[in-house]
PDB file of C-alpha atoms in Angstrom:
ATOM      1  CA  MET A   1     -13.337 -18.460  -2.041  1.00 97.00           C
ATOM      2  CA  ASN A   2     -15.156 -18.017   1.500  1.00 98.00           C
ATOM      3  CA  ILE A   3     -12.424 -16.047   3.784  1.00 98.00           C
ATOM      4  CA  LEU A   4     -12.968 -14.822   7.535  1.00 98.00           C
ATOM      5  CA  VAL A   5     -11.035 -12.074   8.626  1.00 98.00           C
ATOM      6  CA  LEU A   6     -10.640 -12.155  12.262  1.00 98.00           C
ATOM      7  CA  HIS A   7      -9.895  -8.972  14.454  1.00 98.00           C
ATOM      8  CA  GLY A   8      -8.551  -9.086  18.136  1.00 97.00           C
ATOM      9  CA  PRO A   9      -9.013  -6.809  21.221  1.00 96.00           C
ATOM     10  CA  ASN A  10      -8.734  -2.889  21.140  1.00 93.00           C
ATOM     11  CA  LEU A  11      -8.615  -3.065  17.261  1.00 95.00           C
ATOM     12  CA  ASN A  12     -12.290  -1.461  17.032  1.00 95.00           C
ATOM     13  CA  LEU A  13     -10.036   1.684  18.362  1.00 93.00           C
ATOM     14  CA  LEU A  14      -8.280   1.649  15.210  1.00 89.00           C
ATOM     15  CA  GLY A  15      -7.913   5.557  14.146  1.00 87.00           C
ATOM     16  CA  THR A  16      -7.986   7.003  17.494  1.00 86.00           C
ATOM     17  CA  ARG A  17      -5.573   4.706  19.419  1.00 77.00           C
ATOM     18  CA  GLU A  18      -2.052   5.239  18.904  1.00 76.00           C
ATOM     19  CA  PRO A  19      -2.026   6.496  15.854  1.00 75.00           C
ATOM     20  CA  ASP A  20       1.486   6.723  15.653  1.00 76.00           C
ATOM     21  CA  ILE A  21       1.693   2.992  16.015  1.00 73.00           C
ATOM     22  CA  TYR A  22      -1.204   1.619  14.312  1.00 74.00           C
ATOM     23  CA  GLY A  23      -2.071   4.423  11.984  1.00 75.00           C
ATOM     24  CA  HIS A  24      -4.960   6.813  10.964  1.00 81.00           C
ATOM     25  CA  GLU A  25      -7.318   4.435   9.381  1.00 87.00           C
ATOM     26  CA  THR A  26     -10.613   2.920  11.002  1.00 95.00           C
ATOM     27  CA  LEU A  27     -11.110  -0.943  11.651  1.00 96.00           C
ATOM     28  CA  ASP A  28     -14.236   0.028   8.985  1.00 97.00           C
ATOM     29  CA  ASP A  29     -11.852   1.412   6.409  1.00 96.00           C
ATOM     30  CA  ILE A  30      -9.860  -1.773   6.297  1.00 97.00           C
ATOM     31  CA  ASN A  31     -12.980  -3.989   6.617  1.00 98.00           C
ATOM     32  CA  GLN A  32     -14.462  -1.951   3.734  1.00 98.00           C
ATOM     33  CA  ALA A  33     -11.169  -2.069   1.576  1.00 98.00           C
ATOM     34  CA  LEU A  34     -11.035  -5.776   1.978  1.00 98.00           C
ATOM     35  CA  THR A  35     -14.577  -6.646   0.961  1.00 98.00           C
ATOM     36  CA  ARG A  36     -14.254  -4.476  -2.157  1.00 98.00           C
ATOM     37  CA  GLN A  37     -11.104  -6.414  -3.184  1.00 98.00           C
ATOM     38  CA  ALA A  38     -12.425  -9.444  -2.322  1.00 98.00           C
ATOM     39  CA  THR A  39     -15.706  -8.994  -4.040  1.00 98.00           C
ATOM     40  CA  ALA A  40     -13.616  -7.703  -7.288  1.00 97.00           C
ATOM     41  CA  ALA A  41     -12.240 -11.372  -7.148  1.00 97.00           C
ATOM     42  CA  GLY A  42     -15.517 -13.137  -6.970  1.00 97.00           C
ATOM     43  CA  ALA A  43     -14.678 -14.141  -3.228  1.00 98.00           C
ATOM     44  CA  THR A  44     -17.013 -13.985  -0.113  1.00 97.00           C
ATOM     45  CA  LEU A  45     -15.631 -12.012   2.913  1.00 98.00           C
ATOM     46  CA  ASP A  46     -16.820 -11.758   6.639  1.00 98.00           C
ATOM     47  CA  CYS A  47     -15.004  -9.837   9.186  1.00 98.00           C
ATOM     48  CA  LEU A  48     -15.468 -10.212  12.941  1.00 98.00           C
ATOM     49  CA  GLN A  49     -13.728  -8.098  15.772  1.00 98.00           C
ATOM     50  CA  SER A  50     -13.993  -9.139  19.512  1.00 98.00           C
ATOM     51  CA  ASN A  51     -12.317  -8.088  22.714  1.00 98.00           C
ATOM     52  CA  HIS A  52     -13.161 -11.522  23.983  1.00 98.00           C
ATOM     53  CA  GLU A  53     -10.853 -14.290  23.536  1.00 98.00           C
ATOM     54  CA  GLY A  54     -14.130 -16.822  23.285  1.00 98.00           C
ATOM     55  CA  VAL A  55     -15.818 -15.146  20.856  1.00 98.00           C
ATOM     56  CA  LEU A  56     -12.852 -15.499  18.543  1.00 98.00           C
ATOM     57  CA  VAL A  57     -12.167 -19.078  19.520  1.00 98.00           C
ATOM     58  CA  ASP A  58     -15.736 -19.951  18.471  1.00 98.00           C
ATOM     59  CA  ALA A  59     -15.884 -18.188  15.321  1.00 98.00           C
ATOM     60  CA  ILE A  60     -12.717 -20.049  14.312  1.00 98.00           C
ATOM     61  CA  GLN A  61     -14.267 -23.109  15.416  1.00 98.00           C
ATOM     62  CA  GLN A  62     -17.395 -22.354  13.316  1.00 98.00           C
ATOM     63  CA  ALA A  63     -15.563 -21.290  10.055  1.00 98.00           C
ATOM     64  CA  ARG A  64     -14.511 -25.437  10.129  1.00 95.00           C
ATOM     65  CA  LEU A  65     -18.628 -26.044   9.831  1.00 96.00           C
ATOM     66  CA  ASP A  66     -19.074 -23.311   7.596  1.00 97.00           C
ATOM     67  CA  GLY A  67     -16.754 -24.491   4.762  1.00 95.00           C
ATOM     68  CA  VAL A  68     -14.354 -21.401   5.243  1.00 98.00           C
ATOM     69  CA  ASP A  69     -11.332 -21.872   2.958  1.00 98.00           C
ATOM     70  CA  ALA A  70      -8.943 -19.122   4.776  1.00 98.00           C
ATOM     71  CA  ILE A  71      -8.967 -17.115   7.732  1.00 98.00           C
ATOM     72  CA  ILE A  72      -6.895 -13.577   8.157  1.00 98.00           C
ATOM     73  CA  ILE A  73      -6.532 -12.880  11.858  1.00 98.00           C
ATOM     74  CA  ASN A  74      -4.961 -10.126  13.617  1.00 97.00           C
ATOM     75  CA  PRO A  75      -4.916 -11.717  17.065  1.00 97.00           C
ATOM     76  CA  ALA A  76      -3.397  -8.315  18.696  1.00 93.00           C
ATOM     77  CA  ALA A  77      -2.508  -8.829  21.987  1.00 89.00           C
ATOM     78  CA  TYR A  78      -3.947 -12.567  22.291  1.00 92.00           C
ATOM     79  CA  SER A  79      -1.312 -13.227  19.915  1.00 90.00           C
ATOM     80  CA  HIS A  80       1.144 -13.474  22.972  1.00 85.00           C
ATOM     81  CA  THR A  81      -1.099 -14.830  25.294  1.00 84.00           C
ATOM     82  CA  SER A  82      -3.594 -17.434  23.698  1.00 91.00           C
ATOM     83  CA  VAL A  83      -2.891 -20.979  23.180  1.00 96.00           C
ATOM     84  CA  ALA A  84      -6.782 -21.442  23.018  1.00 97.00           C
ATOM     85  CA  ILE A  85      -6.866 -19.447  19.807  1.00 98.00           C
ATOM     86  CA  LEU A  86      -3.496 -21.442  18.576  1.00 98.00           C
ATOM     87  CA  ASP A  87      -5.564 -24.611  19.471  1.00 98.00           C
ATOM     88  CA  ALA A  88      -8.783 -23.592  17.146  1.00 98.00           C
ATOM     89  CA  LEU A  89      -6.491 -22.729  14.349  1.00 98.00           C
ATOM     90  CA  LYS A  90      -4.491 -25.872  14.747  1.00 98.00           C
ATOM     91  CA  ALA A  91      -8.219 -27.714  14.281  1.00 98.00           C
ATOM     92  CA  PHE A  92      -9.002 -25.349  11.228  1.00 98.00           C
ATOM     93  CA  ASP A  93      -7.985 -27.210   7.878  1.00 96.00           C
ATOM     94  CA  GLY A  94      -7.893 -24.289   5.721  1.00 98.00           C
ATOM     95  CA  ARG A  95      -5.179 -21.399   5.139  1.00 98.00           C
ATOM     96  CA  VAL A  96      -4.264 -19.090   8.114  1.00 98.00           C
ATOM     97  CA  ILE A  97      -2.294 -15.895   7.709  1.00 98.00           C
ATOM     98  CA  GLU A  98      -1.534 -13.929  10.779  1.00 97.00           C
ATOM     99  CA  VAL A  99      -1.418 -10.204  10.298  1.00 97.00           C
ATOM    100  CA  HIS A 100       0.262  -7.529  12.411  1.00 94.00           C
ATOM    101  CA  LEU A 101      -0.358  -3.355  12.129  1.00 90.00           C
ATOM    102  CA  SER A 102       3.039  -2.845  13.574  1.00 80.00           C
ATOM    103  CA  ASN A 103       6.553  -4.964  13.445  1.00 75.00           C
ATOM    104  CA  ILE A 104       5.848  -6.779  17.066  1.00 74.00           C
ATOM    105  CA  HIS A 105       9.514  -7.861  16.712  1.00 72.00           C
ATOM    106  CA  GLN A 106      10.838  -4.004  17.102  1.00 62.00           C
ATOM    107  CA  ARG A 107       8.294  -3.582  20.171  1.00 64.00           C
ATOM    108  CA  GLU A 108       8.464  -4.675  23.895  1.00 62.00           C
ATOM    109  CA  ALA A 109      10.160  -8.066  24.259  1.00 72.00           C
ATOM    110  CA  PHE A 110       6.949  -9.293  25.587  1.00 60.00           C
ATOM    111  CA  ARG A 111       5.170  -9.244  22.026  1.00 60.00           C
ATOM    112  CA  HIS A 112       8.113 -10.684  20.341  1.00 55.00           C
ATOM    113  CA  HIS A 113       6.632 -14.151  20.424  1.00 75.00           C
ATOM    114  CA  SER A 114       3.383 -14.876  18.790  1.00 83.00           C
ATOM    115  CA  TRP A 115       1.470 -18.396  19.614  1.00 88.00           C
ATOM    116  CA  VAL A 116      -0.343 -18.218  16.438  1.00 94.00           C
ATOM    117  CA  SER A 117       2.796 -17.973  14.108  1.00 90.00           C
ATOM    118  CA  SER A 118       3.117 -21.646  14.825  1.00 94.00           C
ATOM    119  CA  ARG A 119       0.023 -22.377  13.008  1.00 97.00           C
ATOM    120  CA  ALA A 120       0.013 -19.392  10.405  1.00 97.00           C
ATOM    121  CA  ASP A 121       1.247 -20.382   6.563  1.00 97.00           C
ATOM    122  CA  GLY A 122       2.279 -16.819   6.289  1.00 97.00           C
ATOM    123  CA  ILE A 123       2.613 -13.650   8.517  1.00 95.00           C
ATOM    124  CA  VAL A 124       2.725 -10.026   7.700  1.00 97.00           C
ATOM    125  CA  ALA A 125       3.914  -7.657  10.097  1.00 93.00           C
ATOM    126  CA  GLY A 126       5.060  -3.745  10.109  1.00 91.00           C
ATOM    127  CA  LEU A 127       3.081  -2.737   7.053  1.00 91.00           C
ATOM    128  CA  GLY A 128       0.085  -1.096   8.581  1.00 90.00           C
ATOM    129  CA  SER A 129      -3.220  -1.779   7.091  1.00 93.00           C
ATOM    130  CA  GLN A 130      -1.788  -2.602   3.814  1.00 95.00           C
ATOM    131  CA  GLY A 131      -0.762  -6.169   5.610  1.00 96.00           C
ATOM    132  CA  TYR A 132      -4.379  -7.090   5.378  1.00 97.00           C
ATOM    133  CA  ARG A 133      -4.495  -6.258   1.599  1.00 97.00           C
ATOM    134  CA  LEU A 134      -1.577  -8.185   1.148  1.00 98.00           C
ATOM    135  CA  ALA A 135      -2.797 -11.324   3.070  1.00 98.00           C
ATOM    136  CA  LEU A 136      -5.482 -11.262   1.326  1.00 98.00           C
ATOM    137  CA  ALA A 137      -4.091 -11.099  -2.144  1.00 98.00           C
ATOM    138  CA  SER A 138      -2.046 -14.073  -1.272  1.00 97.00           C
ATOM    139  CA  LEU A 139      -4.747 -15.785  -0.406  1.00 98.00           C
ATOM    140  CA  LEU A 140      -6.545 -14.894  -3.716  1.00 97.00           C
ATOM    141  CA  GLY A 141      -3.590 -15.648  -6.054  1.00 93.00           C
ATOM    142  CA  THR A 142      -3.403 -12.022  -7.167  1.00 85.00           C
ATOM    143  CA  VAL A 143       0.139 -11.087  -5.433  1.00 71.00           C
TER     144      VAL A 143
END
């Protein structure tokens, strides 16, 4: 299985940005844990973080061409604004799991709606970095 993990804007600041909401783990910590988990299951995993919407759209489109089986995506703030990411995901034939470190439904009202959710096969929110690991376990069939 070939899996792509996409991290949206400001997630490069994990560990230092609002740790009371997002935790103390860095993005590198999360990516390393996911890579170990995927490798142990015989899967390949690539991770990409970008603060730029178009870079994320391009990565989703490239995933179609590269034979990626599934995408785990934390669109971050783009969850609430990006029809472009939604459209790219709709063109992707594999599974899509949406992840949010915080529970977006307990936060400001504008965060309650995610465009990505209408395409996602599953959604994990509010479990911190464990949400990524649960999403990956689901895709690997190890839950």
